[in-house]
Structure formats: C-alpha cells, structure tokens
PDB file of C-alpha atoms in Angstrom:
ATOM      1  CA  MET A   5      10.244  26.589  -5.285  1.00 53.00           C
ATOM      2  CA  SER A   6      11.532  24.920  -8.440  1.00 63.00           C
ATOM      3  CA  SER A   7       9.915  21.731  -9.682  1.00 63.00           C
ATOM      4  CA  GLN A   8      12.983  19.713  -8.679  1.00 64.00           C
ATOM      5  CA  ASP A   9      12.527  20.881  -5.085  1.00 86.00           C
ATOM      6  CA  ARG A  10       9.143  19.132  -4.997  1.00 96.00           C
ATOM      7  CA  HIS A  11       9.206  15.506  -3.832  1.00 97.00           C
ATOM      8  CA  PHE A  12       6.626  12.779  -4.355  1.00 98.00           C
ATOM      9  CA  ILE A  13       6.330   9.241  -2.967  1.00 98.00           C
ATOM     10  CA  LEU A  14       4.567   6.463  -4.845  1.00 98.00           C
ATOM     11  CA  GLY A  15       2.421   4.742  -2.201  1.00 98.00           C
ATOM     12  CA  TYR A  16       1.141   1.291  -3.178  1.00 98.00           C
ATOM     13  CA  GLY A  17       0.137  -0.208   0.195  1.00 98.00           C
ATOM     14  CA  SER A  18      -0.972   1.450   3.423  1.00 98.00           C
ATOM     15  CA  LEU A  19       0.307   4.807   2.130  1.00 98.00           C
ATOM     16  CA  ILE A  20      -2.697   4.812  -0.210  1.00 98.00           C
ATOM     17  CA  ASN A  21      -4.781   5.477   2.910  1.00 98.00           C
ATOM     18  CA  GLY A  22      -4.940   9.173   3.832  1.00 97.00           C
ATOM     19  CA  GLU A  23      -5.426   8.593   7.566  1.00 97.00           C
ATOM     20  CA  SER A  24      -2.501   6.182   7.599  1.00 98.00           C
ATOM     21  CA  ARG A  25      -0.203   8.669   5.847  1.00 97.00           C
ATOM     22  CA  ALA A  26      -1.137  11.342   8.387  1.00 97.00           C
ATOM     23  CA  LYS A  27       0.123   9.122  11.219  1.00 97.00           C
ATOM     24  CA  THR A  28       3.653   9.435   9.807  1.00 97.00           C
ATOM     25  CA  GLY A  29       4.034  12.976   8.514  1.00 96.00           C
ATOM     26  CA  GLU A  30       2.693  15.874   6.526  1.00 95.00           C
ATOM     27  CA  THR A  31       1.684  15.199   2.926  1.00 96.00           C
ATOM     28  CA  GLY A  32       0.103  17.215   0.152  1.00 96.00           C
ATOM     29  CA  ASP A  33      -1.939  16.467  -2.933  1.00 95.00           C
ATOM     30  CA  VAL A  34      -2.542  12.931  -4.186  1.00 97.00           C
ATOM     31  CA  TRP A  35      -2.850  11.492  -7.713  1.00 97.00           C
ATOM     32  CA  PRO A  36      -4.083   7.902  -8.371  1.00 98.00           C
ATOM     33  CA  VAL A  37      -1.689   6.262 -10.818  1.00 98.00           C
ATOM     34  CA  LYS A  38      -0.344   3.037 -12.246  1.00 98.00           C
ATOM     35  CA  LEU A  39       3.350   2.294 -11.770  1.00 98.00           C
ATOM     36  CA  HIS A  40       4.883   0.431 -14.707  1.00 98.00           C
ATOM     37  CA  GLY A  41       7.970  -1.773 -14.576  1.00 98.00           C
ATOM     38  CA  PHE A  42       7.229  -3.017 -11.055  1.00 98.00           C
ATOM     39  CA  GLU A  43       5.121  -5.854  -9.669  1.00 98.00           C
ATOM     40  CA  ARG A  44       3.488  -5.880  -6.202  1.00 98.00           C
ATOM     41  CA  HIS A  45       3.762  -9.000  -4.011  1.00 98.00           C
ATOM     42  CA  TRP A  46       2.906 -10.059  -0.507  1.00 98.00           C
ATOM     43  CA  SER A  47       6.247 -10.490   1.206  1.00 98.00           C
ATOM     44  CA  VAL A  48       7.778 -10.836   4.669  1.00 97.00           C
ATOM     45  CA  MET A  49       9.605  -7.514   5.021  1.00 95.00           C
ATOM     46  CA  SER A  50      10.095  -7.760   8.792  1.00 91.00           C
ATOM     47  CA  THR A  51       9.200 -10.261  11.501  1.00 93.00           C
ATOM     48  CA  ASP A  52       8.697  -7.546  14.150  1.00 92.00           C
ATOM     49  CA  TYR A  53       4.894  -7.604  14.031  1.00 95.00           C
ATOM     50  CA  GLY A  54       4.350 -11.200  12.904  1.00 97.00           C
ATOM     51  CA  MET A  55       2.797 -10.151   9.599  1.00 98.00           C
ATOM     52  CA  SER A  56       3.614  -9.707   5.945  1.00 98.00           C
ATOM     53  CA  SER A  57       3.445  -6.514   3.926  1.00 98.00           C
ATOM     54  CA  VAL A  58       3.179  -5.578   0.282  1.00 98.00           C
ATOM     55  CA  ALA A  59       6.355  -4.786  -1.610  1.00 98.00           C
ATOM     56  CA  VAL A  60       7.139  -4.001  -5.217  1.00 98.00           C
ATOM     57  CA  VAL A  61      10.023  -5.468  -7.165  1.00 98.00           C
ATOM     58  CA  GLU A  62      11.238  -4.467 -10.590  1.00 96.00           C
ATOM     59  CA  ALA A  63       9.528  -6.505 -13.304  1.00 96.00           C
ATOM     60  CA  ALA A  64       9.426  -5.623 -16.979  1.00 94.00           C
ATOM     61  CA  GLU A  65       5.980  -5.550 -18.590  1.00 94.00           C
ATOM     62  CA  ARG A  66       4.272  -5.515 -15.161  1.00 97.00           C
ATOM     63  CA  ALA A  67       2.404  -2.781 -13.317  1.00 98.00           C
ATOM     64  CA  CYS A  68       0.593  -2.023 -10.073  1.00 98.00           C
ATOM     65  CA  ASN A  69      -1.606   0.808  -8.889  1.00 98.00           C
ATOM     66  CA  GLY A  70      -0.962   3.332  -6.178  1.00 98.00           C
ATOM     67  CA  VAL A  71      -1.012   7.009  -5.374  1.00 98.00           C
ATOM     68  CA  LEU A  72       1.546   9.703  -6.041  1.00 98.00           C
ATOM     69  CA  VAL A  73       1.757  11.778  -2.856  1.00 98.00           C
ATOM     70  CA  GLU A  74       3.538  15.083  -2.451  1.00 97.00           C
ATOM     71  CA  VAL A  75       5.793  15.030   0.619  1.00 97.00           C
ATOM     72  CA  PRO A  76       7.754  18.044   1.893  1.00 96.00           C
ATOM     73  CA  HIS A  77      11.491  17.358   1.750  1.00 95.00           C
ATOM     74  CA  ASP A  78      11.848  17.679   5.520  1.00 96.00           C
ATOM     75  CA  GLN A  79       9.247  14.923   5.988  1.00 96.00           C
ATOM     76  CA  LEU A  80      10.989  12.312   3.818  1.00 97.00           C
ATOM     77  CA  SER A  81      13.090  11.007   6.726  1.00 97.00           C
ATOM     78  CA  LEU A  82       9.868  10.213   8.633  1.00 97.00           C
ATOM     79  CA  PHE A  83       8.625   8.079   5.767  1.00 97.00           C
ATOM     80  CA  ASP A  84      12.068   6.457   5.420  1.00 96.00           C
ATOM     81  CA  GLU A  85      11.771   5.396   9.053  1.00 95.00           C
ATOM     82  CA  ARG A  86       8.273   4.017   8.440  1.00 96.00           C
ATOM     83  CA  GLU A  87       9.477   2.055   5.419  1.00 95.00           C
ATOM     84  CA  GLN A  88      12.506   0.431   7.039  1.00 92.00           C
ATOM     85  CA  GLY A  89      13.496  -2.709   5.164  1.00 92.00           C
ATOM     86  CA  TYR A  90      12.678  -1.145   1.791  1.00 96.00           C
ATOM     87  CA  GLN A  91      15.007   0.808  -0.463  1.00 96.00           C
ATOM     88  CA  ARG A  92      13.904   4.245  -1.641  1.00 97.00           C
ATOM     89  CA  SER A  93      14.850   4.825  -5.268  1.00 97.00           C
ATOM     90  CA  GLN A  94      14.084   7.559  -7.749  1.00 97.00           C
ATOM     91  CA  ILE A  95      11.753   6.735 -10.640  1.00 97.00           C
ATOM     92  CA  GLU A  96      11.074   8.567 -13.861  1.00 96.00           C
ATOM     93  CA  SER A  97       7.691  10.137 -14.591  1.00 94.00           C
ATOM     94  CA  THR A  98       7.493   7.946 -17.701  1.00 95.00           C
ATOM     95  CA  LYS A  99       6.901   4.981 -15.360  1.00 96.00           C
ATOM     96  CA  LEU A 100       3.527   6.432 -14.315  1.00 97.00           C
ATOM     97  CA  THR A 101       0.157   6.708 -16.001  1.00 96.00           C
ATOM     98  CA  THR A 102      -2.816   8.403 -14.395  1.00 96.00           C
ATOM     99  CA  TYR A 103      -6.302   7.136 -13.650  1.00 95.00           C
ATOM    100  CA  LEU A 104      -7.654  10.634 -14.211  1.00 89.00           C
ATOM    101  CA  ASP A 105      -7.052  13.099 -17.023  1.00 85.00           C
ATOM    102  CA  HIS A 106      -4.804  15.211 -14.844  1.00 84.00           C
ATOM    103  CA  GLU A 107      -1.214  15.991 -15.718  1.00 90.00           C
ATOM    104  CA  LEU A 108       1.229  14.829 -13.082  1.00 95.00           C
ATOM    105  CA  PRO A 109       3.259  17.554 -11.361  1.00 95.00           C
ATOM    106  CA  ALA A 110       6.936  18.060 -12.104  1.00 95.00           C
ATOM    107  CA  GLY A 111       9.335  17.018  -9.387  1.00 96.00           C
ATOM    108  CA  THR A 112      11.391  14.152  -7.996  1.00 97.00           C
ATOM    109  CA  TYR A 113       9.522  10.844  -7.712  1.00 98.00           C
ATOM    110  CA  TRP A 114      10.434   8.100  -5.242  1.00 98.00           C
ATOM    111  CA  VAL A 115       9.309   4.526  -4.632  1.00 98.00           C
ATOM    112  CA  TYR A 116      10.095   2.186  -1.719  1.00 98.00           C
ATOM    113  CA  HIS A 117      10.888  -1.220  -3.193  1.00 97.00           C
ATOM    114  CA  ALA A 118      12.393  -4.596  -2.368  1.00 97.00           C
ATOM    115  CA  HIS A 119      14.965  -6.678  -4.215  1.00 94.00           C
ATOM    116  CA  ASP A 120      13.526 -10.063  -3.295  1.00 95.00           C
ATOM    117  CA  VAL A 121      10.162 -11.509  -2.325  1.00 97.00           C
ATOM    118  CA  VAL A 122       9.922 -13.654   0.821  1.00 97.00           C
ATOM    119  CA  GLU A 123       6.618 -15.511   0.692  1.00 97.00           C
ATOM    120  CA  PRO A 124       4.314 -15.056   3.703  1.00 98.00           C
ATOM    121  CA  ASN A 125       4.146 -17.966   6.140  1.00 97.00           C
ATOM    122  CA  GLN A 126       2.205 -19.040   9.226  1.00 97.00           C
ATOM    123  CA  ASP A 127       4.448 -16.917  11.471  1.00 97.00           C
ATOM    124  CA  CYS A 128       4.134 -13.855   9.224  1.00 98.00           C
ATOM    125  CA  PRO A 129       0.800 -14.206   7.414  1.00 98.00           C
ATOM    126  CA  ILE A 130      -1.182 -11.628   5.493  1.00 98.00           C
ATOM    127  CA  THR A 131      -3.292  -9.903   8.174  1.00 98.00           C
ATOM    128  CA  LEU A 132      -6.700  -8.318   7.737  1.00 98.00           C
ATOM    129  CA  SER A 133      -5.825  -5.422  10.053  1.00 98.00           C
ATOM    130  CA  TYR A 134      -3.315  -4.335   7.393  1.00 98.00           C
ATOM    131  CA  VAL A 135      -5.377  -5.277   4.337  1.00 98.00           C
ATOM    132  CA  ASP A 136      -8.350  -3.309   5.700  1.00 98.00           C
ATOM    133  CA  VAL A 137      -6.283  -0.113   5.879  1.00 98.00           C
ATOM    134  CA  ILE A 138      -5.057  -0.553   2.297  1.00 98.00           C
ATOM    135  CA  LEU A 139      -8.459  -1.404   0.824  1.00 98.00           C
ATOM    136  CA  SER A 140     -10.233   1.438   2.616  1.00 98.00           C
ATOM    137  CA  GLY A 141      -7.573   3.738   1.180  1.00 98.00           C
ATOM    138  CA  CYS A 142      -8.171   2.297  -2.275  1.00 98.00           C
ATOM    139  CA  LEU A 143     -11.881   3.013  -1.925  1.00 98.00           C
ATOM    140  CA  GLU A 144     -10.999   6.697  -1.502  1.00 97.00           C
ATOM    141  CA  HIS A 145     -10.293   6.480  -5.246  1.00 97.00           C
ATOM    142  CA  GLY A 146     -13.240   4.291  -6.235  1.00 96.00           C
ATOM    143  CA  ASP A 147     -14.227   0.652  -6.643  1.00 96.00           C
ATOM    144  CA  ASP A 148     -12.213   0.123  -9.837  1.00 96.00           C
ATOM    145  CA  PHE A 149      -9.066   1.283  -8.078  1.00 98.00           C
ATOM    146  CA  ALA A 150      -9.726  -1.156  -5.209  1.00 98.00           C
ATOM    147  CA  GLN A 151     -10.362  -3.990  -7.665  1.00 98.00           C
ATOM    148  CA  ASP A 152      -7.082  -3.177  -9.393  1.00 98.00           C
ATOM    149  CA  PHE A 153      -5.247  -3.425  -6.068  1.00 98.00           C
ATOM    150  CA  LEU A 154      -6.584  -6.961  -5.614  1.00 98.00           C
ATOM    151  CA  ALA A 155      -5.878  -8.009  -9.204  1.00 98.00           C
ATOM    152  CA  LEU A 156      -2.411  -6.443  -9.375  1.00 98.00           C
ATOM    153  CA  THR A 157      -1.097  -7.971  -6.146  1.00 98.00           C
ATOM    154  CA  LYS A 158       0.559 -11.399  -6.227  1.00 98.00           C
ATOM    155  CA  GLY A 159       0.459 -13.906  -3.394  1.00 98.00           C
ATOM    156  CA  TRP A 160      -3.129 -14.052  -2.177  1.00 98.00           C
ATOM    157  CA  GLN A 161      -2.789 -17.839  -1.850  1.00 97.00           C
ATOM    158  CA  ALA A 162      -0.473 -17.286   1.156  1.00 97.00           C
ATOM    159  CA  PRO A 163      -1.675 -17.763   4.759  1.00 97.00           C
ATOM    160  CA  LEU A 164      -4.255 -15.108   5.659  1.00 97.00           C
ATOM    161  CA  LEU A 165      -5.190 -14.295   9.258  1.00 97.00           C
ATOM    162  CA  ASN A 166      -8.266 -12.464  10.490  1.00 98.00           C
ATOM    163  CA  ASP A 167      -6.573 -10.631  13.355  1.00 98.00           C
ATOM    164  CA  ARG A 168      -9.240  -7.950  13.795  1.00 98.00           C
ATOM    165  CA  GLN A 169      -9.906  -9.046  17.391  1.00 97.00           C
ATOM    166  CA  GLN A 170      -6.175  -8.804  18.191  1.00 97.00           C
ATOM    167  CA  PRO A 171      -4.657  -6.574  15.487  1.00 98.00           C
ATOM    168  CA  ARG A 172      -1.010  -7.060  14.645  1.00 98.00           C
ATOM    169  CA  TYR A 173      -0.731  -4.034  12.373  1.00 98.00           C
ATOM    170  CA  PRO A 174       0.529  -1.037  14.416  1.00 96.00           C
ATOM    171  CA  ARG A 175      -1.443   1.550  12.397  1.00 97.00           C
ATOM    172  CA  VAL A 176      -4.692  -0.399  12.542  1.00 98.00           C
ATOM    173  CA  GLN A 177      -7.952   1.521  12.014  1.00 98.00           C
ATOM    174  CA  PRO A 178     -10.425  -0.359  14.247  1.00 97.00           C
ATOM    175  CA  ASP A 179     -13.320   1.990  13.448  1.00 96.00           C
ATOM    176  CA  LEU A 180     -13.458   0.842   9.817  1.00 96.00           C
ATOM    177  CA  SER A 181     -16.683  -0.705   8.568  1.00 94.00           C
ATOM    178  CA  THR A 182     -15.609  -4.086   7.236  1.00 97.00           C
ATOM    179  CA  GLU A 183     -18.731  -5.209   5.389  1.00 96.00           C
ATOM    180  CA  ARG A 184     -17.717  -3.675   2.054  1.00 96.00           C
ATOM    181  CA  LEU A 185     -14.101  -4.758   2.563  1.00 97.00           C
ATOM    182  CA  ASN A 186     -15.178  -8.372   3.098  1.00 97.00           C
ATOM    183  CA  ILE A 187     -17.148  -8.361  -0.153  1.00 96.00           C
ATOM    184  CA  LEU A 188     -14.073  -7.114  -2.011  1.00 97.00           C
ATOM    185  CA  LEU A 189     -11.802  -9.652  -0.319  1.00 97.00           C
ATOM    186  CA  ALA A 190     -13.983 -12.727  -0.702  1.00 97.00           C
ATOM    187  CA  PRO A 191     -12.923 -13.622  -4.292  1.00 96.00           C
ATOM    188  CA  VAL A 192      -9.193 -13.620  -3.446  1.00 96.00           C
ATOM    189  CA  SER A 193      -9.358 -14.724   0.187  1.00 95.00           C
ATOM    190  CA  THR A 194      -8.415 -18.134   1.555  1.00 94.00           C
ATOM    191  CA  LEU A 195     -10.827 -17.436   4.434  1.00 96.00           C
ATOM    192  CA  SER A 196     -14.519 -18.346   4.402  1.00 94.00           C
ATOM    193  CA  ILE A 197     -17.234 -15.687   4.537  1.00 92.00           C
ATOM    194  CA  LYS A 198     -17.806 -16.699   8.163  1.00 95.00           C
ATOM    195  CA  GLU A 199     -14.128 -16.218   8.978  1.00 96.00           C
ATOM    196  CA  LEU A 200     -14.088 -12.871   7.173  1.00 97.00           C
ATOM    197  CA  SER A 201     -17.170 -11.679   9.039  1.00 96.00           C
ATOM    198  CA  VAL A 202     -15.371 -11.451  12.395  1.00 97.00           C
ATOM    199  CA  THR A 203     -14.768  -7.738  12.884  1.00 97.00           C
ATOM    200  CA  TYR A 204     -13.173  -5.307  15.306  1.00 97.00           C
ATOM    201  CA  GLU A 205     -14.253  -4.904  18.896  1.00 84.00           C
ATOM    202  CA  SER A 206     -16.416  -1.805  19.218  1.00 60.00           C
TER     203      SER A 206
END
C-alpha cells in the first residue's frame, strides 16, 4: 500500500474517544495533534437530537487539538454518514503539529468542518452526555490534552444542559465516571457544582 492509499481523519470532538469511534467503523492508530488554521466552536449542526455539537471553521492564526486517526478507505463512507451536516475536506500535513515526538504518517488527511457557526440555544443546548464522551476521550491522552480541549473551544457561555438522566446524545456512554469530568468542566461551565453532580442512572 502506498502512502497516498492511507487515509486519516482529524477527530476534534467525539471522535477523540476510542469507544465512540468504534461505534461507527474500524479505525487504526491514533496520534494526538494540534490542527492549525481552524477554530473549534459550539454550534447547532442539526436539530435532530435537540443538542449542539462542536465544529471547526477556518480561522487564520487559530488552532484546536484533536487526534489523527487512520481509517481504512472502505470505512470513510461510514464516518461521512456519522458526520452529516459537515463538509469533509483534505488538509495538508503542515497544518498539524504533534503533542508527542512522533513523526506523523504519510497519507491523505481529512477534516470534517463547517462554514458557519450557529450559536447553541435553549432548544439545542450543549449537553453533558456529549461533553462527557469528548472529555473522557481527551483524558485518554492526558490532563493537558483535556485542558486544551476546554481552552481551545469557543462558546462555553451558551446554554448547557445536564441531560445525564435523560441523555440526548445517541452515542452516550452512561457507564462513565463523571467525578473527574465535573472537576474539569467546573471552570468553564454555566452550571453549578450541584447541577454538575447529577450523574447517570446506574
């Protein structure tokens, strides 16, 4: 297989989470990276689930963190279906820097992005069932990586809903321990510690 036959997706939201990726299709190795020239925002990408998602838009001099994930070519259509509402575009390797001292593999790099940001609202708030999946995925790559997700995401002042008792996110992970996630979220959250402390039904 030539290097150009290898395909990689830049995951910057729930695709950071290994269990979440596995619910969509087969993936290979993962590299934690920063994506330059794009900025991550909370945005209403679809009203189907009554929640907002993260999306990146092109923005000079900005960056966000994520993971570069190898995806077999025959699996790309599955991830396209998952990321409906986004546009998949090719990006150059020069847009990426690594968290580790590993060289990135040669191949074709893709990112799912938006053209516009639609601010979350009461009908489509930021939901903890979705945030929990992202943050637990970030913690797979360490606390600093998780802190960077929080710092490099715009829009935390938007409506935030603790929906853990009635999750809106379809790929929710109700077995997650939320104590550590709540500590991470508290500085950026519009919810009180008491509101954050409500967790999933066991």
